[in-house]
Amino acid sequence: MYFDYVLRRFLVMLLVIFLAVTINFALPRMMPGDPIESQLSQLLAQGGGSVGDVGAMVAAYREKFGLDQPVLHQYFNYWGALFRLDLGFSLASYPERVGAAILAGLPWTLGLLGFATLVSFTVGTLLGGLIAWPKASRLWRGPGAVVLLLSSVPYFLIGMVLLYFFAVVWRIFPAGGGLPYGTSPSFDWATVKGILWHGTLPAASIILAETGAWAVGMRGMLVSTLGEDHIALAEAKGLKDKRIFRRYGMRSAMLPQLTKLALTLGHIVSGAILVEVIFSYPGIGFRLYQAIQAKDYFVVQGIVVFLSISLALATFILDLIYPLIDPRISARRRG
Amino acid sequence: MLLDVRNLSVEYVTPKGPAYAVNDVSFSLKKGGRLGLVGESGSGKSTTVLALMRLLRGGRIEADGIDLDGRELTGLSDPAYRKLRFADMAMVPQGAMSSLNPVLRISEQMGDIFDDHGVRHGRSERRAILGDLLERVGLSANVQDRYPHELSGGMKQRVCIAMAIALGPDLILADEPTSALDVMVQKQVLATLGRVQRELGAGILLIGHDMALMAHFVDDLGVMYAGRLVETGPVRRLFAKPRHPYTKMLIDSLPSFERRGTFKGIPGVGPSLLTQLEGCPFHPRCPMATDICRSKRPDPRPVDAEEPRHLAACHLAEELS
Ligand SMILES: Nc1ncnc2c1ncn2[C@@H]1O[C@H](COP(=O)(O)OP(=O)(O)O)[C@@H](O)[C@H]1O
Ligand SMILES: [Mg+2]
């Protein structure tokens, strides 16, 4: 039964990936003109690269993608390259490979967003629960109100305010980048310190903006959970308030939160693009932004395919673990 | 006496002002006895039970006395009241389908009753005790490993009964414990409840709206109308000689063998609880109402020379035949 369920989810994932890759393949080919020609001529117009370089690149791409071959043939080649994890070359910084560009950005984005998401989730969920619970200390209402208020401010706005005060006016934290300028990462204390130093403001702006959303979600869920019959019976059983709160209230109300967390974690590769842009943080989002600016066509395409696949994968993994979190799910989805 | 309630009243605070859900209700229950409360929906039965458990949401309780096992409960602190729940006074809830937490195993939901009342067991001892409790209500011991969604409605309600007897309380409050179940299952579950209650020697206060089902189960019956107990007494006397027009109409409305399937119901609707009606609360619906019924509220009084415990709150009790 569980196997049936997993198989169905797996097929759905394959379908999503198939569609994403196909659309990503088809879109540029449906545009009028030769994509490489147009990109390269733009590049030339902007005065980048010498004529010799461009000639070599066009040749490389023509051969690589076989753009003169039938479309179906191209399509299969595209899949073949994907399986070899080959996303082609970057136009803007040839001969860097698109795969390498993504890999270079990935740890930054995962680190920043992973950390910020987990912190906002934990703090927000707890705070939301404490605001919703009538027997909790009223002291929680203060921070609760602040966080709820901040949640209605877009995170990039918070990022800009933080940047202005902490980096420009008071100069406590650096204004951008992932590491002190000119250094490259290595396994030493200076690198760790540099990463933390540069990560503080971007992380803080995401945490400040997102915590409230988690708190709102949890508050709503807990309020409705507390109105359910099983809470009334838990009280009737003479259970301690703490147990009712944690086990009967929070644990039931947590399920939608965990789903949302898993979904958010699935999304984090796509990052908080605007935060990365504001702080010139060298993650995937910033690279995507740069690639769009530079009309680095293949990097954009590569990042989009990468994001689609990782999202489909994350959703599949979520589907796998969900029945373990909520015993009702496997039955319901099966039935 | 196991339970003695004197002049219990409950007001709910509502946006439209106080709603007088229960008014001056008095009754008592002897050790091991069975008392039933019937009345139409909204007559204050659940409120009475929740007031005894001190679990009202948004309600204010007033009482001259609530005596359980010789202990006065009205002045008890909230923490002391918590300890009393399920240890001395347990409850079988109304909504069998939704009263168990959907994400916790039965063993966890039964086990924490012991945990929070300071009863410690080893792992295997706890398993054995829970298994034994489940078997006593007619379930297999390994039901404890299941989640609620894996059980039928009847099984869930049996689990609730098993929980209610876990700490061996002296009093069980059962608020329409079978109303959410199929008719066939209702009888079986009620029989189980009766059996474990007898085995335990606990008293039971059973709430219901099915007079017929009730008549077979309880020793004494109380009839509630608009938050008031309008008639109380041994169930046989009540059925043989109802002394309140409302009780009589309830009994007459029961489908019998001769009038199979016809259920007359009672004309009219219950009064608003937001205002205290002058006179007898039943007079607008009462076919016998006279001037005194409209002006003076009747208090419960003995109405049966042979049975002093038979009380009715009706000016015209003696005229009822
Ligand atoms: N929490 C509450 N707040 C306000 N009014 C309530 C509340 N609970 C019940 N009531 C009202 O009190 C009256 C008695 O309700 P209840 O005790 O549930 O009756 P019963 O169990 O006999 O059907 C009803 O009119 C109901 O609407
Ligand atoms: Mg009720």
PDB file of C-alpha atoms in Angstrom, chain B residues 1 3 28 32 42 57 91 102 110 121 132 152 165 186 220 232 235 246 256 259 271 309 311:
ATOM      1  CA  MET B   1     -24.239  10.104  49.306  1.00  0.00           C
ATOM      2  CA  LEU B   3     -22.771  13.389  44.736  1.00  0.00           C
ATOM      3  CA  SER B  28     -28.086  13.843  44.302  1.00  0.00           C
ATOM      4  CA  GLY B  32     -22.936   3.144  42.745  1.00  0.00           C
ATOM      5  CA  GLY B  42     -30.240  23.235  24.598  1.00  0.00           C
ATOM      6  CA  ARG B  57     -15.715  27.764  28.385  1.00  0.00           C
ATOM      7  CA  MET B  91     -16.155  11.760  31.909  1.00  0.00           C
ATOM      8  CA  PRO B 102      -5.783  12.067  15.597  1.00  0.00           C
ATOM      9  CA  MET B 110      -4.473   6.450  27.692  1.00  0.00           C
ATOM     10  CA  HIS B 121       4.627   2.070  35.588  1.00  0.00           C
ATOM     11  CA  ASP B 132      -6.370  -5.043  30.501  1.00  0.00           C
ATOM     12  CA  SER B 152     -14.627   2.460  14.197  1.00  0.00           C
ATOM     13  CA  ILE B 165     -12.278   3.821  34.295  1.00  0.00           C
ATOM     14  CA  GLN B 186     -25.414   2.364  20.725  1.00  0.00           C
ATOM     15  CA  ASP B 220     -33.430   7.790  38.810  1.00  0.00           C
ATOM     16  CA  THR B 232     -36.926  14.133  39.282  1.00  0.00           C
ATOM     17  CA  VAL B 235     -37.548   6.224  36.765  1.00  0.00           C
ATOM     18  CA  TYR B 246     -43.486  18.347  30.013  1.00  0.00           C
ATOM     19  CA  SER B 256     -44.724   2.503  21.193  1.00  0.00           C
ATOM     20  CA  ARG B 259     -48.107   3.525  17.402  1.00  0.00           C
ATOM     21  CA  PRO B 271     -37.702  29.831  25.537  1.00  0.00           C
ATOM     22  CA  ARG B 309     -38.019  11.514  46.296  1.00  0.00           C
ATOM     23  CA  LEU B 311     -40.272  15.960  42.881  1.00  0.00           C
TER      24      LEU B 311
END
